[in-house]
Amino acid sequence: MTGNNTESIQKRDNQFLHPWEDIKHLGQNRRTVIAEGDGIYIRDSDGNQLLDGPAGMWCVNIGHRRQEMADAIAEQTMALSYVSPWSLTSSPAAELAEKLATLSPGDLNHVFYTTGGSTAVDSALRFVMFRNNVLGQPKKKHIISRNNAYHGSTFLAASASGKTRDKNFLDFNTELFHHISDPNMMAKPGSISENEYCAIKAQELEDKIKEIGSDKVAAFIAEPILASGGVIMAPQGYHAACLAVCRKHDVLYISDEVVTAFGRLGHFFASEAVFDVVPDIITCAKGITSGYLPLGAFLVSDKLLQSIETEDPNAVFSNGFTYSGHPVACAAALKNIEIMERESILENAREMAPYFQQKLATLLDIPIVADVRGIGLMACVECDINVKKDAHADVLKMDYAIGDRIDKHCQTLGLLVRPIINMCVMSPPLIINRHQIDELVEKLGKGIEMAMEDVKSEGLWQDPSDS
Ligand SMILES: Cc1ncc(COP(=O)(O)O)c(C=O)c1O
């Protein structure tokens, strides 16, 4: 494609209102146009190759341009492109439900299909409320979530989300949704142990349940790792401690695995394998098709379904989507899982994870890098131009948005970054190898140094070693 083409796509693209559209840039946006993908790389419309650092949006787990995926999608399209999920079904939807039941922990043996992560969370929350109506507990509807959580963009999912910046211009249900602090290890006071910190956080959940009343709290929802909140790492044992609190107070535990399921932490589901919890409900999306087609789901335990059946066998969960169990999306998910199993992609993620984290940790040598954290193949490099003492500290905010600058520099170096304010989130396709991890870290390091030089030359930051 020519530069002209790029420009014309960028111009026309201004009629596409993108997620988190910033109104002040309306009509002025010049987004990078991505034209192709292959393995862990993508290529923009001017032919520049970029390593796909965020794997799209934490989703292209098996990598781009898989012929087998294209074939499976084409075959299913030609066999049956759509069927209503109300009174009919299709073989891929049925087969995928059976497969997910075998991969999920405990007795989470039933699957409700949705169109993505937000609708998975929304449907899970509606299911919990539905169940309590059936059980004759209509007041037990309150949901507890955490600050900095991201659960999606539908009304209930957004109400469960806890990123304050996202709360400025929209409406949310504030009556039923409550937020407690996140379990950020970076905020742990130095004077207490990790165990003590964990106990404090679990206690906060228990206190919140007691404050609202356990007869009113329906569920606690938590991402295993707060992903879009900045890869926030909880203290060891946090989820198990929260689950114990939930069990004690008859509160359901929803594990939002939209990011962590399908290999990001080296397992199909991370809840039990990594965090030792068998939740009542798991939500998933993204990696379920490796982003080839939109699909989401929530998995629910037999126990919960039985409790509804026992109480009212005539109850109807009046919730669902035209595209619930879409046959082509389900065929893509089945092929995706088959590829993951056949190519031992989860094993690769587990094997590469320590190397990925160690290599990224070397970036701590760069003066503006304040923290590097992560688990599996998800990580966050947090920069801070304030913490290192600069000449203009008084006019700078802690969260100076250096992430965008780093991303821009990295793009010129051939690396795509997911910038979140002052953080760079990295979650590459799970097929990445050591050599490619070296490439990713080297380019990220250079990009951060280039951004550091910018802020230095603009007088926004001063290298402490220069003074
Ligand atoms: C943990 C979590 N839950 C839910 C969602 C919403 O998923 P979707 O964007 O597919 O609706 C996301 C999206 O990033 C997420 O990270």
PDB file of C-alpha atoms in Angstrom, residues 9 27 34 65 68 79 95 107 119 135 138 140 191 197 204 208 220 222 234 241 252 295 319 376 439 448:
ATOM      1  CA  ILE A   9      -7.689   5.344   5.318  1.00  0.00           C
ATOM      2  CA  GLY A  27     -11.637  14.424  12.820  1.00  0.00           C
ATOM      3  CA  ILE A  34      -2.390  -2.166  10.480  1.00  0.00           C
ATOM      4  CA  ARG A  65      -2.221 -15.632  10.049  1.00  0.00           C
ATOM      5  CA  GLU A  68      -5.791 -23.687   9.823  1.00  0.00           C
ATOM      6  CA  ALA A  79     -21.443 -25.647   6.208  1.00  0.00           C
ATOM      7  CA  GLU A  95     -18.666 -29.535  21.080  1.00  0.00           C
ATOM      8  CA  ASP A 107     -17.791 -28.516  38.529  1.00  0.00           C
ATOM      9  CA  THR A 119     -21.265  -9.366  27.676  1.00  0.00           C
ATOM     10  CA  LEU A 135     -34.017 -18.400  45.624  1.00  0.00           C
ATOM     11  CA  PRO A 138     -34.464 -10.372  45.914  1.00  0.00           C
ATOM     12  CA  LYS A 140     -29.215 -10.050  47.669  1.00  0.00           C
ATOM     13  CA  SER A 191       6.642  -2.502  57.753  1.00  0.00           C
ATOM     14  CA  TYR A 197      -0.924  -7.450  53.707  1.00  0.00           C
ATOM     15  CA  GLU A 204     -11.370  -5.334  53.843  1.00  0.00           C
ATOM     16  CA  LYS A 208     -17.400  -4.455  53.187  1.00  0.00           C
ATOM     17  CA  PHE A 220     -17.489 -10.608  44.580  1.00  0.00           C
ATOM     18  CA  ALA A 222     -12.164 -10.182  40.607  1.00  0.00           C
ATOM     19  CA  ALA A 234      -1.846  -9.331  44.535  1.00  0.00           C
ATOM     20  CA  ALA A 241      -8.355 -15.753  51.253  1.00  0.00           C
ATOM     21  CA  LEU A 252     -20.520 -15.983  45.127  1.00  0.00           C
ATOM     22  CA  LEU A 295     -16.714 -14.777  21.320  1.00  0.00           C
ATOM     23  CA  ASN A 319     -30.891 -13.270  28.851  1.00  0.00           C
ATOM     24  CA  GLY A 376       3.269 -15.560  32.913  1.00  0.00           C
ATOM     25  CA  GLU A 439      14.067  -8.273  20.468  1.00  0.00           C
ATOM     26  CA  ILE A 448      11.908   4.209  26.939  1.00  0.00           C
TER      27      ILE A 448
END
